PDB file of C-alpha atoms in Angstrom:
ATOM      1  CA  UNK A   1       3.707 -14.162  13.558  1.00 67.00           C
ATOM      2  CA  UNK A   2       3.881 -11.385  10.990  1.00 75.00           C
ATOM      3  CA  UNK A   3      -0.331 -11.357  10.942  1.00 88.00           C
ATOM      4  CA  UNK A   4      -1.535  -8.265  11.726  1.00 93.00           C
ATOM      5  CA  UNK A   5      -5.613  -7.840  12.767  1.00 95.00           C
ATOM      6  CA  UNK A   6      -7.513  -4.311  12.360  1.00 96.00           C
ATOM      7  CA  UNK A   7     -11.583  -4.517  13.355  1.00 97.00           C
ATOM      8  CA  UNK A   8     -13.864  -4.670   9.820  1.00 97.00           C
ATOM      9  CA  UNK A   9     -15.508  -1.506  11.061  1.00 97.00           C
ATOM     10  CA  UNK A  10     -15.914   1.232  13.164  1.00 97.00           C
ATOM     11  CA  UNK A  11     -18.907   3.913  13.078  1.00 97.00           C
ATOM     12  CA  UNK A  12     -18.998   7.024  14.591  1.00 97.00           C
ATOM     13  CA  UNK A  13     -20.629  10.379  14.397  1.00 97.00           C
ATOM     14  CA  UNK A  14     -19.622  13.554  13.008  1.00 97.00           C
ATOM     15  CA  UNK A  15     -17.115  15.836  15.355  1.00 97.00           C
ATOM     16  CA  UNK A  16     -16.576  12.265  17.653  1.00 97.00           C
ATOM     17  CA  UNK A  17     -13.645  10.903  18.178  1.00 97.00           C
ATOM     18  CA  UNK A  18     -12.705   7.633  16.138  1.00 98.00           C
ATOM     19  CA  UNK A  19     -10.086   5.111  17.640  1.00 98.00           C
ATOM     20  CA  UNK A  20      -8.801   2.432  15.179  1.00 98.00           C
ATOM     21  CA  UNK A  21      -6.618  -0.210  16.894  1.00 97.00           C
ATOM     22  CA  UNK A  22      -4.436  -3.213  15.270  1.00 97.00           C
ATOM     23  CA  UNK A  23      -2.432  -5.784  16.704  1.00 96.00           C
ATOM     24  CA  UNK A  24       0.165  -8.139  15.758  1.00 94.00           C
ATOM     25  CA  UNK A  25       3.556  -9.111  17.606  1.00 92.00           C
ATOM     26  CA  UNK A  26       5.492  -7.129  14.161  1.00 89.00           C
ATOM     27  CA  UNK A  27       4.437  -3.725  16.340  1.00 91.00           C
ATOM     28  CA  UNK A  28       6.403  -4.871  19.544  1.00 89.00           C
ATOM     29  CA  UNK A  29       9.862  -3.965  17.084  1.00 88.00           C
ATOM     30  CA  UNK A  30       8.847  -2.407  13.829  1.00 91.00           C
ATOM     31  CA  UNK A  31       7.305   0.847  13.400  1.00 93.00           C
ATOM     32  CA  UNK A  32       3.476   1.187  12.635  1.00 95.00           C
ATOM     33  CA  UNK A  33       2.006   3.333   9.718  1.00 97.00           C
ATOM     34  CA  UNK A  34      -1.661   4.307   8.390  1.00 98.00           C
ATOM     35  CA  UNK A  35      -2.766   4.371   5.114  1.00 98.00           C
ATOM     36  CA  UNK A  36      -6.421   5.795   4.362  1.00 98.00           C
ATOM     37  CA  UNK A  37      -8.389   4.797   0.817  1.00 98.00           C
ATOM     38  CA  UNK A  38     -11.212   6.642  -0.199  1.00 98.00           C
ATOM     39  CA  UNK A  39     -13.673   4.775  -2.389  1.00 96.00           C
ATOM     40  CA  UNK A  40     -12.537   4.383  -5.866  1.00 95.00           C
ATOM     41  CA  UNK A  41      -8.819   5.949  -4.657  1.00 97.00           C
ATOM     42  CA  UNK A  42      -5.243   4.729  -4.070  1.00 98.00           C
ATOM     43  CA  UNK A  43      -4.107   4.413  -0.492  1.00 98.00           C
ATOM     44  CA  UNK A  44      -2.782   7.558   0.758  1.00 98.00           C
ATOM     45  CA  UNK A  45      -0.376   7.665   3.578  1.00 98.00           C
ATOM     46  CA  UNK A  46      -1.779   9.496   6.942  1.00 98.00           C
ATOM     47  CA  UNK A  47       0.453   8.482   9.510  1.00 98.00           C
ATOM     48  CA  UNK A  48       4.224   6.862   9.602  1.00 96.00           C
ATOM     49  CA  UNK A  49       6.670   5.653  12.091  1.00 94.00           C
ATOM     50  CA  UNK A  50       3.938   5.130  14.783  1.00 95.00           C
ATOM     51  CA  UNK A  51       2.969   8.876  15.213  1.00 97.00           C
ATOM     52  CA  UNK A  52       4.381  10.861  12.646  1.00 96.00           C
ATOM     53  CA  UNK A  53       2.160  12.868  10.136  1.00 97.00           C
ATOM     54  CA  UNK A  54       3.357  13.520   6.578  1.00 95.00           C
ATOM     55  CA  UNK A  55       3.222  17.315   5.354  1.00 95.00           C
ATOM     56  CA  UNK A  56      -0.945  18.232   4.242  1.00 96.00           C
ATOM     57  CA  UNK A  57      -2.197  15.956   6.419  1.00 97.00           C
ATOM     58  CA  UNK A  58      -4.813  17.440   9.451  1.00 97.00           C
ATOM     59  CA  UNK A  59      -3.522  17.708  13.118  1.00 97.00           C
ATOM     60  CA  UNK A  60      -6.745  15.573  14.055  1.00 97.00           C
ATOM     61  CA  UNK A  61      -5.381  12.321  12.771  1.00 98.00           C
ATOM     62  CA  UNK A  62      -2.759  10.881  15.315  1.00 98.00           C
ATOM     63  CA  UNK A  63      -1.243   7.521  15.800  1.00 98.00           C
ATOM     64  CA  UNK A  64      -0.417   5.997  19.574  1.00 97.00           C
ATOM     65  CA  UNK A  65       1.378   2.830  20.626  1.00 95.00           C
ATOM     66  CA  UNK A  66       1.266   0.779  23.242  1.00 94.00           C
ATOM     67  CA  UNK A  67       3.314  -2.882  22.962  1.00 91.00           C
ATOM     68  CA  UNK A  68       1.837  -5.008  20.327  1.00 93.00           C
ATOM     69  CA  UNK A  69      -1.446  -2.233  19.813  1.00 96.00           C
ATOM     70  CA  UNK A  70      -1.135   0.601  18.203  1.00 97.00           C
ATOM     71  CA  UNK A  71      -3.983   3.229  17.422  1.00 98.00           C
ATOM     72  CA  UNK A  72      -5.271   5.648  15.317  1.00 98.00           C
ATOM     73  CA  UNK A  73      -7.134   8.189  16.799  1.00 98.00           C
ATOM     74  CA  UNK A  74      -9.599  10.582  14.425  1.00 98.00           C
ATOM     75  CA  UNK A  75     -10.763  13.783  17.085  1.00 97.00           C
ATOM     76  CA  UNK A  76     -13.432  15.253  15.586  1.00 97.00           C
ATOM     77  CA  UNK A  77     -14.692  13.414  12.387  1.00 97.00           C
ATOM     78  CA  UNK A  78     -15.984  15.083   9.404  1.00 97.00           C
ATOM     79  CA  UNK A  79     -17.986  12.997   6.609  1.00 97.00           C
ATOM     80  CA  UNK A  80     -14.793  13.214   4.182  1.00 97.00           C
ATOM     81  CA  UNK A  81     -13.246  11.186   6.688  1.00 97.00           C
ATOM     82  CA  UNK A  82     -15.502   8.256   5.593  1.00 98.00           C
ATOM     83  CA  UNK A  83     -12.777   5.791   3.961  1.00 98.00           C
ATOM     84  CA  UNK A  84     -10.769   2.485   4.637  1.00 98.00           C
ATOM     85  CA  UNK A  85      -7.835   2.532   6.724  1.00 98.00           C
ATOM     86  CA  UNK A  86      -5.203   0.480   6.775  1.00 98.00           C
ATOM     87  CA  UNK A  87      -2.406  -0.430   8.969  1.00 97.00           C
ATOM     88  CA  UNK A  88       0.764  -1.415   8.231  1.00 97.00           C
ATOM     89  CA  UNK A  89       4.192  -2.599   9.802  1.00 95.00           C
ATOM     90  CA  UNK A  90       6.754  -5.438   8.555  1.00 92.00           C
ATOM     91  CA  UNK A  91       8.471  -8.700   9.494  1.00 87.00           C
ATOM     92  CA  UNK A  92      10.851  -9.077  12.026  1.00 81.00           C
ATOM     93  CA  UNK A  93      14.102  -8.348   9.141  1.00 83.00           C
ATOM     94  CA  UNK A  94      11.989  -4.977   7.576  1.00 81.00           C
ATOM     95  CA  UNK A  95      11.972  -7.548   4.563  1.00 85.00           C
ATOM     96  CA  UNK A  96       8.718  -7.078   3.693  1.00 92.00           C
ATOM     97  CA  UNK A  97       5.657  -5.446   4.518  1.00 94.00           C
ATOM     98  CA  UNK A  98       2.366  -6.719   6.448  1.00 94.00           C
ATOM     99  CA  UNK A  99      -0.943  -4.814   5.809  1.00 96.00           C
ATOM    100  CA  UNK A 100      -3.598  -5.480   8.245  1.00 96.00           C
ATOM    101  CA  UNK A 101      -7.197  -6.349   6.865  1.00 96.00           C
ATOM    102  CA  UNK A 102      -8.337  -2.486   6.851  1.00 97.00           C
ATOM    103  CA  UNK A 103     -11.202  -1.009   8.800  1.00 98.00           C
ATOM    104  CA  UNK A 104     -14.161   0.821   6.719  1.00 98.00           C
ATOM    105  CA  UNK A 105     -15.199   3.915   8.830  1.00 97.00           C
ATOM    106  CA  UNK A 106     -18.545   4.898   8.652  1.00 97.00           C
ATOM    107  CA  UNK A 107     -19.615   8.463   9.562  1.00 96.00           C
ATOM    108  CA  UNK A 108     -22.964   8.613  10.924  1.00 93.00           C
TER     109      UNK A 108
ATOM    110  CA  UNK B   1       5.494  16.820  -6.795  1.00 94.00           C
ATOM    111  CA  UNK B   2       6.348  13.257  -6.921  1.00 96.00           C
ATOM    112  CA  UNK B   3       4.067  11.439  -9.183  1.00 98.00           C
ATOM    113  CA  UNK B   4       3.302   7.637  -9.894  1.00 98.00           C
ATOM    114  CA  UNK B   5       1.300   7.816 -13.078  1.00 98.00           C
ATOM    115  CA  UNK B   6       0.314   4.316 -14.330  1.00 98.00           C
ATOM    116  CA  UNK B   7      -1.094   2.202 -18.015  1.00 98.00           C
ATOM    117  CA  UNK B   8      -4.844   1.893 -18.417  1.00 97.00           C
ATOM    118  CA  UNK B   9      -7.026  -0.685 -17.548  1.00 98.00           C
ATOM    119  CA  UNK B  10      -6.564  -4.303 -19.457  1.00 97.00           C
ATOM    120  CA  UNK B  11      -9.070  -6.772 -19.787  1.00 98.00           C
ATOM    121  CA  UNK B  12      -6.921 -10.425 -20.458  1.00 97.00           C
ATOM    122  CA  UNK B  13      -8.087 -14.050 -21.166  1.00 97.00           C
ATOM    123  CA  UNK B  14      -7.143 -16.451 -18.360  1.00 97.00           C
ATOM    124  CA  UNK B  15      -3.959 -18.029 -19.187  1.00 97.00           C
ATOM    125  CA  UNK B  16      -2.748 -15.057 -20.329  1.00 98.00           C
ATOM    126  CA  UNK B  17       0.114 -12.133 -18.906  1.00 98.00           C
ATOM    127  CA  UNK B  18      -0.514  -8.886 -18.289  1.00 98.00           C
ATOM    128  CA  UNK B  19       2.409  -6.044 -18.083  1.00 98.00           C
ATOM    129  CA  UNK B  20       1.516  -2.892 -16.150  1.00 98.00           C
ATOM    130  CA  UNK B  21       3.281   0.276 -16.332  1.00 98.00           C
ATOM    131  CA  UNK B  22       4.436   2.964 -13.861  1.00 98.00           C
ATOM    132  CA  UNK B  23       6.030   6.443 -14.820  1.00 98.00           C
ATOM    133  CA  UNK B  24       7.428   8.289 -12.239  1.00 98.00           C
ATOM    134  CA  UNK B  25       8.587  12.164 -12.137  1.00 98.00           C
ATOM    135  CA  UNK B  26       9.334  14.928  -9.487  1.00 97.00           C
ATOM    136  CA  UNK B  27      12.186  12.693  -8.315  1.00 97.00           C
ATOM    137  CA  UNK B  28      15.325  10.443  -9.510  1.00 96.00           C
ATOM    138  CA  UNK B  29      13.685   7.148  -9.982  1.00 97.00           C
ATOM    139  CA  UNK B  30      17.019   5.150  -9.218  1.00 96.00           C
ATOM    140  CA  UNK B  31      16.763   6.280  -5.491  1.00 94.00           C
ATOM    141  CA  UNK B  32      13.502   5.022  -4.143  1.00 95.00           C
ATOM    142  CA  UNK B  33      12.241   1.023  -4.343  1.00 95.00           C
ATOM    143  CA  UNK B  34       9.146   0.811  -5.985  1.00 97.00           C
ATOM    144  CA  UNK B  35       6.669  -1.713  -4.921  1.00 97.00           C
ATOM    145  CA  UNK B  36       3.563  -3.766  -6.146  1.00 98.00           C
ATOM    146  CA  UNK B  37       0.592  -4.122  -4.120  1.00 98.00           C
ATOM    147  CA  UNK B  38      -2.905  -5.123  -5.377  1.00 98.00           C
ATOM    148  CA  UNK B  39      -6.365  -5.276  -4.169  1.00 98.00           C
ATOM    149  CA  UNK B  40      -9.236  -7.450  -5.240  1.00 98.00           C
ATOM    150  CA  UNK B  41     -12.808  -6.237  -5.272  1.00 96.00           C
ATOM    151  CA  UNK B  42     -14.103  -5.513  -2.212  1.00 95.00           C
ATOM    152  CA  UNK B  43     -10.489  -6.488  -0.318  1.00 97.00           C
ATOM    153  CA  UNK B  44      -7.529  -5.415   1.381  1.00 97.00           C
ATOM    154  CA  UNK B  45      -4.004  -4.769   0.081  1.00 97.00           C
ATOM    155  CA  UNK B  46      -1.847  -7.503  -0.488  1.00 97.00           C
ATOM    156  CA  UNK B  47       1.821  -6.968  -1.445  1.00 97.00           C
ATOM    157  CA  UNK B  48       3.341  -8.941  -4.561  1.00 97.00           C
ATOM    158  CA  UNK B  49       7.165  -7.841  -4.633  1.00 97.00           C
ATOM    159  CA  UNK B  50       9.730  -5.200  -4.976  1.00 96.00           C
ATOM    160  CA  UNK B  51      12.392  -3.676  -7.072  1.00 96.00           C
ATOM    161  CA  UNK B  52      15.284  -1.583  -6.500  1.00 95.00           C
ATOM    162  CA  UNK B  53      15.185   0.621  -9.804  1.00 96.00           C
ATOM    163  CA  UNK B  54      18.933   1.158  -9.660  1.00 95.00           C
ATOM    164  CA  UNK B  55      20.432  -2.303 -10.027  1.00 95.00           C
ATOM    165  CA  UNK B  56      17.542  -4.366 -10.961  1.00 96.00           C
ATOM    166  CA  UNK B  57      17.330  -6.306  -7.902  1.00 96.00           C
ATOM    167  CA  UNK B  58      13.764  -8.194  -7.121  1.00 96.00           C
ATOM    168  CA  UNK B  59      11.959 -10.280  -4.283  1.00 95.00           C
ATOM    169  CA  UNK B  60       8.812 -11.265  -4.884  1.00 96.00           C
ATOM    170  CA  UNK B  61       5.962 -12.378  -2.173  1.00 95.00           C
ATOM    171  CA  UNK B  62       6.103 -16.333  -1.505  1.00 94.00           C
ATOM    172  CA  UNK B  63       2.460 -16.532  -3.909  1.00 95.00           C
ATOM    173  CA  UNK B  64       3.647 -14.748  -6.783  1.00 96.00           C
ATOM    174  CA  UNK B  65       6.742 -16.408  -7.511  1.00 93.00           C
ATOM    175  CA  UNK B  66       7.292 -17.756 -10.609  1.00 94.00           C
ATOM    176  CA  UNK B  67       4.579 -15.595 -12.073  1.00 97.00           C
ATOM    177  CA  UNK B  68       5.518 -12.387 -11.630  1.00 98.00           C
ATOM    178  CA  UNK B  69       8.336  -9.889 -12.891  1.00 98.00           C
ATOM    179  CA  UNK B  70       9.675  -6.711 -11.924  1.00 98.00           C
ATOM    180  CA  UNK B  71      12.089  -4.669 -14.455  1.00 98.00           C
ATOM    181  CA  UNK B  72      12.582  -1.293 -15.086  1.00 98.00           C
ATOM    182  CA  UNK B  73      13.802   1.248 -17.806  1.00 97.00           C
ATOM    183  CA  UNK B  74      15.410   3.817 -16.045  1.00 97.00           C
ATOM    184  CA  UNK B  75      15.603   5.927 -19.362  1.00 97.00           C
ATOM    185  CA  UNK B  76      12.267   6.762 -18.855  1.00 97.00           C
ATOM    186  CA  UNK B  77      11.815   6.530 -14.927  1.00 98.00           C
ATOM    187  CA  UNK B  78       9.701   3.566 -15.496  1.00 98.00           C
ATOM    188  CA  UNK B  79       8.810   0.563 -13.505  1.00 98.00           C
ATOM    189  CA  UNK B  80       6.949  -2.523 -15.222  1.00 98.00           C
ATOM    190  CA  UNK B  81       5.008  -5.277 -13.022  1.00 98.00           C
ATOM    191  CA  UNK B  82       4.285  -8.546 -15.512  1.00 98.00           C
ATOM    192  CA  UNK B  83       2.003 -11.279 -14.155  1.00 98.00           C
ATOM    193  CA  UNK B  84       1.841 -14.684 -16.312  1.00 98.00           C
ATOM    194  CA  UNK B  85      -0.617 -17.279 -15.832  1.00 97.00           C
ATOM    195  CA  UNK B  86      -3.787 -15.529 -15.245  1.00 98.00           C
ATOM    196  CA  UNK B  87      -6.255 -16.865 -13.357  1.00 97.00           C
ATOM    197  CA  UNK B  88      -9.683 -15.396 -12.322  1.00 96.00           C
ATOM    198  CA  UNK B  89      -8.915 -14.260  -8.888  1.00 97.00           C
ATOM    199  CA  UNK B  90      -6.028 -11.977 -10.313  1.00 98.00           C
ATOM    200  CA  UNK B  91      -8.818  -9.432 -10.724  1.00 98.00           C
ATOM    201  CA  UNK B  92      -7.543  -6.729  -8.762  1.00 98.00           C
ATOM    202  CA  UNK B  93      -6.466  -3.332  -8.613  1.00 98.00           C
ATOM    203  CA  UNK B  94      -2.780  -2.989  -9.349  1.00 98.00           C
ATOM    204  CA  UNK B  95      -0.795  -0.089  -7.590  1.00 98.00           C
ATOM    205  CA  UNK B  96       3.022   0.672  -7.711  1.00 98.00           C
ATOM    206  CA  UNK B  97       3.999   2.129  -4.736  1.00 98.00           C
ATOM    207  CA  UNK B  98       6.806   4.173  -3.806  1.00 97.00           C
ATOM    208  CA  UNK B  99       9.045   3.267  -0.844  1.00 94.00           C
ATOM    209  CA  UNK B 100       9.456   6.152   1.399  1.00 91.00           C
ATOM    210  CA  UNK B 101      13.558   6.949   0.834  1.00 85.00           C
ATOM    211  CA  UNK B 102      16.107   6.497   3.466  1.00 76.00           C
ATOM    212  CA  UNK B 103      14.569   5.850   6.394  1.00 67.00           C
ATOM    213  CA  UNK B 104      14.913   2.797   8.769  1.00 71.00           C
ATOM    214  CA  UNK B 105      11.271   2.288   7.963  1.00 79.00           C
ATOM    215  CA  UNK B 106       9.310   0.062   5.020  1.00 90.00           C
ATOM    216  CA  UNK B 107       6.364   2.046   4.106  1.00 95.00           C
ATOM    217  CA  UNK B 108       4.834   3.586   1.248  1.00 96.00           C
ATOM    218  CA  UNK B 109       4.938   7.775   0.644  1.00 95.00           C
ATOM    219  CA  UNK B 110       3.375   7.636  -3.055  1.00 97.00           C
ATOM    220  CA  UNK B 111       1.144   5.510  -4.642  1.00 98.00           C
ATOM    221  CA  UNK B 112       0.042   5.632  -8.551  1.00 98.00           C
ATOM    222  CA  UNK B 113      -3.590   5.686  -9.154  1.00 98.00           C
ATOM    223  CA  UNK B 114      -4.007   1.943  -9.647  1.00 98.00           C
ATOM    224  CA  UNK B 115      -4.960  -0.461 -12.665  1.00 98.00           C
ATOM    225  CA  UNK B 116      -7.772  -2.921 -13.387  1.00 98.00           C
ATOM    226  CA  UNK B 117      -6.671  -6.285 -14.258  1.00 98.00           C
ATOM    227  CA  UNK B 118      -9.885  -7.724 -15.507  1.00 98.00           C
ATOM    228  CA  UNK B 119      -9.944 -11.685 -16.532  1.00 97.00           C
ATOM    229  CA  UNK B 120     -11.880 -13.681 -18.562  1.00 94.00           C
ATOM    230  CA  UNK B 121     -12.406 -16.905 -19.885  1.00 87.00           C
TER     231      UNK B 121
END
């Protein structure tokens, strides 16, 4: 299955760590990415190939795998880190992509 | 800087089509695909098609076909995204998207700043 499934929403308080997971068989052989999307904002890429982070984007966002899981992991949240987050991979030929559901993090 | 700049928001009668822009700069448009994703209110992304800006070539998500269109005019680094048939739950946010280049990847590195596709009867 190409379906990829994120939690609706995760809360957590400022200078916690936030852990975002998905899952979906796509992870076991195509690379994961992150997108986060601030209210009223186009999606803006924080993480790519399962652990990479572009250029301007802060050390305390990291992604993880682990077979068909893979996580993102916020240390120390500050309130502009309040946003959606999406994952992403693709089907089994890299035809396409599949977005997962998105997760709306709340900072306490 | 790379840039995705798109058309303003259009408000169309259902039934109708809707063509939406997307001007890029800070790079040679014919290199990277550019992509369509949209989001309704209050939703997630959902990806409509493709378009390699150098030869024209399209796929399109199993739901849009037949309804949508991807072309280009590369004389002005331009990518278009026309929807026909517009029904009310094609109220979304449009975004082109830029596919990251040459990488063994399928993700987006830019994204333009989105248009609302408003329908109504």
């Amino acid at each position: 299955s190409d379906e990829v499934t994120q939690p609706p929403s995760v809360s957590v308080s400022p200078g916690q760590t936030a852990r975002i997971s998905c899952s979906g068989d796509a992870f076991s052989d195509q690379y994961a990415y992150w997108y986060q999307q601030k209210s009223g904002q186009a999606p803006v890429l924080i993480i790519y190939k399962d652990t990479e982070r572009p250029s301007g984007i802060p050390e305390r966002f990291s992604g993880s795998t682990s077979g068909t899981t893979v996580t993102l992991t916020i240390n120390g949240v500050q309130a502009e880190d309040e946003a959606d987050y999406y994952c992403q991979s693709a089907d089994s030929t890299a035809a396409y992509p599949v977005f997962g559901g998105g997760t709306q993090l709340t900072v306490l | 800087q790379v840039q995705l700049v798109q058309s303003g928001a259009e408000v169309k009668k259902l039934g109708a089509s809707v063509k939406v822009s997307c001007t890029t700069s800070g790079y040679t448009f014919t290199s990277c695909d550019i992509n369509w994703v949209r989001q309704a209110p209050g939703q997630g992304l959902e990806w409509m098609g493709w378009m390699n800006p150098n030869s024209g070539i399209t796929a399109y998500a199993h739901k849009f076909r037949g309804r949508v269109t991807m072309t280009r005019d590369t004389s002005i680094s331009t990518a278009y995204m026309e929807l026909s048939g517009l029904k009310s739950e094609d109220r979304a946010v449009y975004y082109c998207a830029r596919e990251a280049p040459g990488t063994s990847g399928y993700y987006f590195d830019s994204w333009g700043q989105g248009t609302l596709v408003s329908v109504s009867s």
